[in-house]
CSV table of C-alpha atoms in Angstrom, one decimal:
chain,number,residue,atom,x,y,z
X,694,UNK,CA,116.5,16.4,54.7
X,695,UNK,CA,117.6,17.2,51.2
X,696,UNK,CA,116.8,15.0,48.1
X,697,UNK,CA,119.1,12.3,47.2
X,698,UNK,CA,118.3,11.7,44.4
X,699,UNK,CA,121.8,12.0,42.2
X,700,UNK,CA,121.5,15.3,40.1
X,701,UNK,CA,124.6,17.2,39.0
X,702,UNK,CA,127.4,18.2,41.2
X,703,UNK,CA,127.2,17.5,44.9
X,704,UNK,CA,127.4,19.9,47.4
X,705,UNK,CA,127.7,20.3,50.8
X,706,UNK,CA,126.6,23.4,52.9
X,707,UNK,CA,128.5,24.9,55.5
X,708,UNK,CA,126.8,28.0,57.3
X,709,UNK,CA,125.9,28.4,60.8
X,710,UNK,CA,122.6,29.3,60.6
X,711,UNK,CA,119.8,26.8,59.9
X,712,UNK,CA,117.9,29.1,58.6
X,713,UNK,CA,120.2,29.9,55.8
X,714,UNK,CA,121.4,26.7,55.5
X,715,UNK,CA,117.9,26.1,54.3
X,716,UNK,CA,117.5,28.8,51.9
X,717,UNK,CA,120.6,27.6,50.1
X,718,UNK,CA,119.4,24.2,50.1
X,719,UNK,CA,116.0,25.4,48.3
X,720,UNK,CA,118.1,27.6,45.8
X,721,UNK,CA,120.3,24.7,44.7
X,722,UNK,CA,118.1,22.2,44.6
X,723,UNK,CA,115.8,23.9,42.4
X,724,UNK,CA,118.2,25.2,40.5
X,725,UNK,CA,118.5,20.6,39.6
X,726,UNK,CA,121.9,20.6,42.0
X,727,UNK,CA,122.1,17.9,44.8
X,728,UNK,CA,123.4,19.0,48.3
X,729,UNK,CA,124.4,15.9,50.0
X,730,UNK,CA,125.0,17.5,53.5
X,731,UNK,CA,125.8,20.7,55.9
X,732,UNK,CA,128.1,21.6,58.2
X,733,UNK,CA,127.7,24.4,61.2
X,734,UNK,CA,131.5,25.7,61.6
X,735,UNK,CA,135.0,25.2,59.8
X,736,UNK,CA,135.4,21.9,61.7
X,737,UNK,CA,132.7,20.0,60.5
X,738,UNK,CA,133.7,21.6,57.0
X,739,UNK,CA,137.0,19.1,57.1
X,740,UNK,CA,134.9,16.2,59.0
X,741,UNK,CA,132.2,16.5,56.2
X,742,UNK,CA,134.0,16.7,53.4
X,743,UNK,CA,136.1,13.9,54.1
X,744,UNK,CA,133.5,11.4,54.7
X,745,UNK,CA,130.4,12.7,52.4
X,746,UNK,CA,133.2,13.9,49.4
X,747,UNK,CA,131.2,16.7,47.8
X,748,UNK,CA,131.9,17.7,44.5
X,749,UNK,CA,131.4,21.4,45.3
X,750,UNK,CA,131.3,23.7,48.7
X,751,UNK,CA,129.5,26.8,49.6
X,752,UNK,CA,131.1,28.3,52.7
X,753,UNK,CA,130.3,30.8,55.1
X,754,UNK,CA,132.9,33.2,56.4
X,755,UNK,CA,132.0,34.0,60.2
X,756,UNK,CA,130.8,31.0,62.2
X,757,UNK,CA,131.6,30.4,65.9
X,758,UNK,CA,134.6,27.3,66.7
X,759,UNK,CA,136.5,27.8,63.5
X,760,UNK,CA,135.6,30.1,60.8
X,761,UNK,CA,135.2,29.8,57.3
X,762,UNK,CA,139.0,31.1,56.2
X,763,UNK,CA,140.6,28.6,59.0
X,764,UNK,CA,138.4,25.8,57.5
X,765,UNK,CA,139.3,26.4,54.0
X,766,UNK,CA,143.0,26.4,54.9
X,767,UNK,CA,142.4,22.8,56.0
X,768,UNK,CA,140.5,21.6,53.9
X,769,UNK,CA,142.7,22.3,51.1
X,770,UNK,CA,145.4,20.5,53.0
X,771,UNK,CA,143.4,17.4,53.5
X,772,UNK,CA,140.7,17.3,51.2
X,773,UNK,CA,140.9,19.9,48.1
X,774,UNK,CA,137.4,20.6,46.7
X,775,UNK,CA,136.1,23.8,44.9
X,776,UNK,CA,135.0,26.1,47.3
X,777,UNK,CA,131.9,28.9,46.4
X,778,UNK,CA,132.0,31.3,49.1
X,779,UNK,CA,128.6,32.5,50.3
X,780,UNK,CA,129.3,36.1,51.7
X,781,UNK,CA,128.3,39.3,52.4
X,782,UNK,CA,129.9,42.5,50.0
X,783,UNK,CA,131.0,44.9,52.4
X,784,UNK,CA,133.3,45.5,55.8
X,785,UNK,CA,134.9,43.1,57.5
X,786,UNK,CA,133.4,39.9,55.2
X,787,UNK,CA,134.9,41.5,52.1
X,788,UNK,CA,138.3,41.0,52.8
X,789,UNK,CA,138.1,38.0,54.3
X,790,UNK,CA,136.6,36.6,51.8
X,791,UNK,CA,139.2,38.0,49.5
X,792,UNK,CA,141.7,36.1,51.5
X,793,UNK,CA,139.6,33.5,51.2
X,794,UNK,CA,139.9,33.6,47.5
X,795,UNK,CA,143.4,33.5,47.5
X,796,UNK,CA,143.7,30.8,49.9
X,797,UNK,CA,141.7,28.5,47.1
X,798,UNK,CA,138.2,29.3,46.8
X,799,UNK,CA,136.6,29.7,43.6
X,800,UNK,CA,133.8,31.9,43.6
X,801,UNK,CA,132.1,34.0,45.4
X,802,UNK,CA,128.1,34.7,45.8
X,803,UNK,CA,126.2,37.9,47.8
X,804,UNK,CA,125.0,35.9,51.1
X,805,UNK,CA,120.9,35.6,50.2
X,806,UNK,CA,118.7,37.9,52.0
X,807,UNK,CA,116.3,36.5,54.4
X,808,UNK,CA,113.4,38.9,52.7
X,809,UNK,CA,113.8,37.9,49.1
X,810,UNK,CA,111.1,39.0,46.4
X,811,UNK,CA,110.4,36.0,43.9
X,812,UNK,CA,112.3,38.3,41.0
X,813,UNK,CA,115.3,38.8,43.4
X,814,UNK,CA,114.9,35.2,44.3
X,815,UNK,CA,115.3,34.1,41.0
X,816,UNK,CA,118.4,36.0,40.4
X,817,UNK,CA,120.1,34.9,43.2
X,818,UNK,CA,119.4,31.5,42.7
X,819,UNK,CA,120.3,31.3,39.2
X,820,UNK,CA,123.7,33.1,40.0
X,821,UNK,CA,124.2,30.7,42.7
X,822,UNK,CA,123.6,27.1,40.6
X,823,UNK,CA,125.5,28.8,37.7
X,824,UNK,CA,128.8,29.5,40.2
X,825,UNK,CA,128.6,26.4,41.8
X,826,UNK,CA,128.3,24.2,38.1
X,827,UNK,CA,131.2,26.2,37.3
X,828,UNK,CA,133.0,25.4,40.4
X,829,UNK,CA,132.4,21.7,39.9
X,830,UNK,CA,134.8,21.8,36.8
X,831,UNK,CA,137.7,23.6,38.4
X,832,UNK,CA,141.1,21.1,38.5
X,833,UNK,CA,141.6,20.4,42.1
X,834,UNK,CA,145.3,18.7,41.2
X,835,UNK,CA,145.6,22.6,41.3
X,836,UNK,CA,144.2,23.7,44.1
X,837,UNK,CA,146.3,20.8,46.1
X,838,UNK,CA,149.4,22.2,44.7
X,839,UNK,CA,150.8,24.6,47.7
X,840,UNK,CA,151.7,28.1,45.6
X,841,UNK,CA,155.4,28.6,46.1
X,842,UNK,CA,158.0,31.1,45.2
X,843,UNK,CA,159.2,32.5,41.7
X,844,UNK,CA,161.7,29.7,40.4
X,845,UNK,CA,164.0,30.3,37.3
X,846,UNK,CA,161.6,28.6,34.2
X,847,UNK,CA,162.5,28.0,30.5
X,848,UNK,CA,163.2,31.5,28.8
X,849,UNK,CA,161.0,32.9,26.2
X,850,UNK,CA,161.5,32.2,22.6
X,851,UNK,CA,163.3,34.7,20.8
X,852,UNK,CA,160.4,36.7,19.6
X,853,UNK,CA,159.0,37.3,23.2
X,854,UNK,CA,162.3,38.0,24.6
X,855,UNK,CA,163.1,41.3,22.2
X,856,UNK,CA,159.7,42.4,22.1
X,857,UNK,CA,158.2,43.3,25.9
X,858,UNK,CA,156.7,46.3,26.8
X,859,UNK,CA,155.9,49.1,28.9
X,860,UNK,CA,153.0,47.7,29.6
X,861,UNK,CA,152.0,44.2,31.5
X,862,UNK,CA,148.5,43.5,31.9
X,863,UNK,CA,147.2,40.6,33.7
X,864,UNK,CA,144.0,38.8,32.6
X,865,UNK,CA,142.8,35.9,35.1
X,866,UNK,CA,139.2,34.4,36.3
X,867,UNK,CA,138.6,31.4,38.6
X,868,UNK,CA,141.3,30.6,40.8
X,869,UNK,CA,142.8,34.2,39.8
X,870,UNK,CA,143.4,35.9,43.2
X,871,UNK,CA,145.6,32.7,44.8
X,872,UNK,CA,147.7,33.1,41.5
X,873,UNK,CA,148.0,36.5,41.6
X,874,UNK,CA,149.1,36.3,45.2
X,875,UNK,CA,152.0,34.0,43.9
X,876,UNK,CA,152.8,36.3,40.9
X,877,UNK,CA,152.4,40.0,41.7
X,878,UNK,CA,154.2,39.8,45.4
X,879,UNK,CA,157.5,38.4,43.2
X,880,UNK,CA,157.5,41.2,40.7
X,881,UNK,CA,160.4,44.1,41.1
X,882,UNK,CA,159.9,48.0,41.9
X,883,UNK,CA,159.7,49.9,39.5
X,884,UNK,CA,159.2,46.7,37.3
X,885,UNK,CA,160.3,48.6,34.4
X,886,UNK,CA,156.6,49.0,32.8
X,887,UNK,CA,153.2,50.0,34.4
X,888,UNK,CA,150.6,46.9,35.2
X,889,UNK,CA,147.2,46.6,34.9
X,890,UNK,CA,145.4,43.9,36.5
X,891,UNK,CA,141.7,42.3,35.3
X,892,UNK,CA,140.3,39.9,37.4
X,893,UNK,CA,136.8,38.8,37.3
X,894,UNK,CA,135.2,40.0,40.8
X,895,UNK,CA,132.1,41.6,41.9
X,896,UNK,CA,132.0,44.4,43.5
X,897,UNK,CA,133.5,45.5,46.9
X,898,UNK,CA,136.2,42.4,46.5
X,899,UNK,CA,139.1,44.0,44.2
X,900,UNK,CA,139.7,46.8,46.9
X,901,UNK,CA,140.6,44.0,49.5
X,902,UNK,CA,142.4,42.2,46.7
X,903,UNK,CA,144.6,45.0,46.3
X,904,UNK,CA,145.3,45.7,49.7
X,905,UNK,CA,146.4,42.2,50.4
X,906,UNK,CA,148.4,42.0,48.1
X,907,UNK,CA,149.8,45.6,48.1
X,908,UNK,CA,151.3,44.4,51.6
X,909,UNK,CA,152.8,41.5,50.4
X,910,UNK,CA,154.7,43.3,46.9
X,911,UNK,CA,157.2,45.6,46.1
X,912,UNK,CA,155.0,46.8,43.5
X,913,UNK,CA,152.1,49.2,45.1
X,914,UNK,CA,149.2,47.5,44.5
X,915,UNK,CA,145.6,49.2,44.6
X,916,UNK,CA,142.2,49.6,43.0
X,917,UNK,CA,142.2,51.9,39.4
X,918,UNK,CA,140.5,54.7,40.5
X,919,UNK,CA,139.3,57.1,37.3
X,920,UNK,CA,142.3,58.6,35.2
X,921,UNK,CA,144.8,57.1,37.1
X,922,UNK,CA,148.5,57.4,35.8
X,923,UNK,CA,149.9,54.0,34.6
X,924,UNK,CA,153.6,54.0,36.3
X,925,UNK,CA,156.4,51.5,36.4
X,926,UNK,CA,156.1,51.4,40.7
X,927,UNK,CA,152.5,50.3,40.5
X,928,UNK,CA,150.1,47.9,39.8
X,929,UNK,CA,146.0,49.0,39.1
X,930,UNK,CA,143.5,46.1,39.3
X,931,UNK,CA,140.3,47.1,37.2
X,932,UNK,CA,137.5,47.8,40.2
X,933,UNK,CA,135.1,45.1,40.1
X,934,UNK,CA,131.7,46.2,38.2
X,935,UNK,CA,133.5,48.7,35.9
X,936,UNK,CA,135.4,48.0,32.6
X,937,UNK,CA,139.0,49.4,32.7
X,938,UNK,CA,140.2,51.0,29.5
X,939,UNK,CA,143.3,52.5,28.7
X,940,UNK,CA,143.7,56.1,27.4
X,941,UNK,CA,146.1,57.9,24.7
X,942,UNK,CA,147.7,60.1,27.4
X,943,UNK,CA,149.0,56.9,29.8
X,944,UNK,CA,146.0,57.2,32.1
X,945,UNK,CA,143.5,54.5,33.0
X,946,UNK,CA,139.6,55.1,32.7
X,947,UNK,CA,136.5,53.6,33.8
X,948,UNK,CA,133.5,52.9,32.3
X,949,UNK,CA,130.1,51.5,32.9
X,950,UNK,CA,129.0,50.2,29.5
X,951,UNK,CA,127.3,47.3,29.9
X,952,UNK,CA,128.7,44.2,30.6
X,953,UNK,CA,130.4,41.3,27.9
X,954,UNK,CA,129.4,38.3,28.0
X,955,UNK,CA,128.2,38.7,31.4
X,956,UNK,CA,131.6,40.0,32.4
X,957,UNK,CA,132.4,43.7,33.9
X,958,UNK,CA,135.0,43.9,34.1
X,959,UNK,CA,136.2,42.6,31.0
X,960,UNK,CA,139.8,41.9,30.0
X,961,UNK,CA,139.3,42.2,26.4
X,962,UNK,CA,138.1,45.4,27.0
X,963,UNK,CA,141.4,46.4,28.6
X,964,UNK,CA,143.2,44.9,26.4
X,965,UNK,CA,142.3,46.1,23.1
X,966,UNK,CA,142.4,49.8,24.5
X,967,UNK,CA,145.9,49.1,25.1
X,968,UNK,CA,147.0,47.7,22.1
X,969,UNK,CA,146.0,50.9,20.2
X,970,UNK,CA,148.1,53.3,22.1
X,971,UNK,CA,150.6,50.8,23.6
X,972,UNK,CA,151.4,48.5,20.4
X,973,UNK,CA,154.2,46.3,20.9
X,974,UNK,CA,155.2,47.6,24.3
X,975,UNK,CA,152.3,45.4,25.9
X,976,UNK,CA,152.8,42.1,27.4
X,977,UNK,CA,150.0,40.1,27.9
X,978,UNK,CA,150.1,37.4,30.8
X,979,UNK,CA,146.7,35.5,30.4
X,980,UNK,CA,146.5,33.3,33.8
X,981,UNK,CA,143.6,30.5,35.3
X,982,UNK,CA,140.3,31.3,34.4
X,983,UNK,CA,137.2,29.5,32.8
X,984,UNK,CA,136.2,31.0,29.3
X,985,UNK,CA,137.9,32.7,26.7
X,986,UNK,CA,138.0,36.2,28.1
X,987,UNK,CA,141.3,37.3,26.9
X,988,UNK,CA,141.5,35.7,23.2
X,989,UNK,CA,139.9,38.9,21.5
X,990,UNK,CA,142.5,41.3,23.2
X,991,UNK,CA,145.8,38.7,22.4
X,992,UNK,CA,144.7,39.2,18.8
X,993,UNK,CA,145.1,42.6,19.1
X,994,UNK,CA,148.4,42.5,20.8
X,995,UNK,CA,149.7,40.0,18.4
X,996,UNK,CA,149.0,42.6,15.4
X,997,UNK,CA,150.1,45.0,17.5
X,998,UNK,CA,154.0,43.0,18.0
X,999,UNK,CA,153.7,42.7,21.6
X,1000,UNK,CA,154.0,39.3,23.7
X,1001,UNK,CA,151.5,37.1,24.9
X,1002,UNK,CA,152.4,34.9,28.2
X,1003,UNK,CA,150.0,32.5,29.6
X,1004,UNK,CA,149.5,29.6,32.6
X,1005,UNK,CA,150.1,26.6,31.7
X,1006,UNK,CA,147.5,23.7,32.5
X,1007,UNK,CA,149.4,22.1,34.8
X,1008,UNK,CA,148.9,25.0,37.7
X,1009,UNK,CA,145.7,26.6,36.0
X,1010,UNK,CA,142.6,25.8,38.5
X,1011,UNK,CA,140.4,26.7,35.5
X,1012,UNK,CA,142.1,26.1,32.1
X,1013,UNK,CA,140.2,28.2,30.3
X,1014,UNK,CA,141.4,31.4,29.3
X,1015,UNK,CA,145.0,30.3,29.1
X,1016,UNK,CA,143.9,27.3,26.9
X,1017,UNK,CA,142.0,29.4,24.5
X,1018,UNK,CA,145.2,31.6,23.5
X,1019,UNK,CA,147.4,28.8,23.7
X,1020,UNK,CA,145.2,26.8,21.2
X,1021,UNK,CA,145.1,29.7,18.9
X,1022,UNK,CA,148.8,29.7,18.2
X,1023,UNK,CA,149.1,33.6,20.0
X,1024,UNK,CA,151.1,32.6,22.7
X,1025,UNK,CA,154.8,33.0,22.8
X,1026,UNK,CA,155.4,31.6,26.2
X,1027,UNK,CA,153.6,28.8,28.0
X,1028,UNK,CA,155.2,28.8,32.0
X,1029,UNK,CA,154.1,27.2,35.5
X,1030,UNK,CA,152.6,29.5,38.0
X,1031,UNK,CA,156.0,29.9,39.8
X,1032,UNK,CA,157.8,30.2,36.4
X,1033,UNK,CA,155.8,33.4,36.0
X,1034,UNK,CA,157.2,36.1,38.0
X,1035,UNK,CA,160.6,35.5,36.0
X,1036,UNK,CA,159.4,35.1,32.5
X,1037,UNK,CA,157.4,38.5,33.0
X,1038,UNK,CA,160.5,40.1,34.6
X,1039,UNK,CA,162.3,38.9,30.8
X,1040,UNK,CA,160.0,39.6,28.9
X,1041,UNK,CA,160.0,43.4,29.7
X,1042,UNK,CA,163.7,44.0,31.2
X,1043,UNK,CA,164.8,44.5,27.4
X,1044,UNK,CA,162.3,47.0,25.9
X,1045,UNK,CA,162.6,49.0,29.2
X,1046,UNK,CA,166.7,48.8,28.5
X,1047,UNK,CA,166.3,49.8,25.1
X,1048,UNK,CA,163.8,52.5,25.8
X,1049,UNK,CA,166.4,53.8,28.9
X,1050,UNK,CA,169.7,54.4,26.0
């Protein structure tokens, strides 16, 4: 049985296999975490985490009974608690673990192989503790809030209402695809400027982002691929492992220069490309997400004129990112999650106006 002695957050373990349920065990606990149960299926998920009240989940997506997307959807109905999903990175896992993510989960970690060497081992585990610690801080008054529709919100400021762009790029982290799926799907086509989205994912989970919500938007949605255009009808989401940058000619390019701040993508990255050929035609919408990825590139819009839109903390899952740009007087609109869709809709309708006489 595992420890129980009381050491950081506690965590329960839902996979179907012993075997793995083990080897996760062993990672967390020596990585100083203490897991307090498991669970075999999506309905001991609910049962467990009602009665044992983990701090922190790490869920498995296939599982016979009631699999790890059904579970998650109830759980977050009875019992919101940050959920790491513990997955593998290609086929049919992929995306629904990327539904997954936006249904509330926070995180997501390469399922461990069974055949680890002690390096590999190592890395895995440390990636593991460090996603779950993080986890253990997300807001879960947030993740009980049911996402709904795009509601009229306060308007901008006068600043951020004359000075939008043709340009919107969105910068989010944890809790970033279940906001995006209550943002991007409200947006209008052509929205009047192109949109780039970063969102912190590893790779083989942005494609699946894009094609859920590509079927849910009016926008066409899909992964940047190299030298894309940057049009009004679509939206590009930087791949996950590469750094999106933004070129002179209206094209998007990818790079693989080593990550920032463990990040790669990186929105600051994106974002400071931009601002030297876009100027004040961006508008930046900084959403939920732990760090400051995000503050470096709202400097450069800010010098550049443009508008800087962020989450505020009563929707933000991890009030991070929003908080750092919020705190550093850059940002000329603070709006709900479902205040969003609107406020970016205003902020560009009048530079795309102006730029149509």
């Amino acid at each position: 049985m595992p420890p129980t002695t009381s050491r950081g957050p506690r965590v329960l373990i839902c996979d179907d296999s012993p075997l793995l349920r083990r080897v996760i065990t062993d990672m967390l606990t020596d990585g100083g975490l203490t897991v307090v149960g498991e669970a075999r299926d999506g309905i001991e998920l609910v049962e467990k985490a009602i009665a044992l009240k983990p701090d922190v989940i790490t869920l498995d997506v296939e599982m016979p009974r009631r699999n790890g997307l059904e579970g998650l959807r109830e759980l977050m109905k009875v019992r919101p608690t940050p959920v790491v999903m513990v997955s593998s990175l290609t086929g049919k896992n992929s995306a629904e673990t990327s539904a997954a993510l936006a249904s509330g989960a926070i995180d997501v970690v390469e399922k461990p192989a069974l055949r680890l060497s002690p390096q590999s081992w190592g890395t895995t585990r440390d990636e593991m503790v460090a996603k779950v610690r993080s986890a253990a801080t997300a807001r879960t008054a947030a993740l009980a809030r049911p996402v709904r529709a795009s509601v009229p919100g306060p308007r901008l400021a006068s600043r951020a209402s004359g000075s939008g762009g043709n340009l919107v790029i969105i910068a989010t982290s944890t809790g970033g695809p279940r906001a995006l799926h209550s943002v991007v799907p409200h947006l209008p086509s052509p929205l009047g400027s192109g949109v780039l989205i970063v969102q912190h994912m590893p790779v083989g989970f942005t494609k699946p982002l894009a094609a859920q919500l590509n079927e849910k938007s009016k926008l066409s949605v899909r992964e940047a691929d190299e030298t894309d255009e940057i049009r009004p009808d679509t939206a590009l989401i930087a791949p996950g492992g590469s750094h999106l940058e933004v070129t002179a000619r209206g094209r998007v390019r990818l790079s693989q220069a080593p990550p920032i701040g463990a990040l790669r993508p990186r929105a600051d990255v994106t974002i400071e490309s931009a601002a030297r050929h876009y100027g004040s035609r961006i508008t930046l919408i900084v959403l939920t997400g732990m760090g400051d990825d995000g503050l470096i590139g709202a400097r450069a819009v800010r010098a550049a004129g443009g508008t800087i839109l962020v989450e505020g903390e009563r929707t933000c899952v991890g009030w991070g990112m929003p908080r750092s740009v919020e705190e550093a007087g850059l940002a000329d609109g603070v709006f709900p999650l479902d205040a969003m869709p609107l406020a970016i809709s205003e902020a560009v309708t009048p530079r795309a106006t102006a730029a149509a006489r």
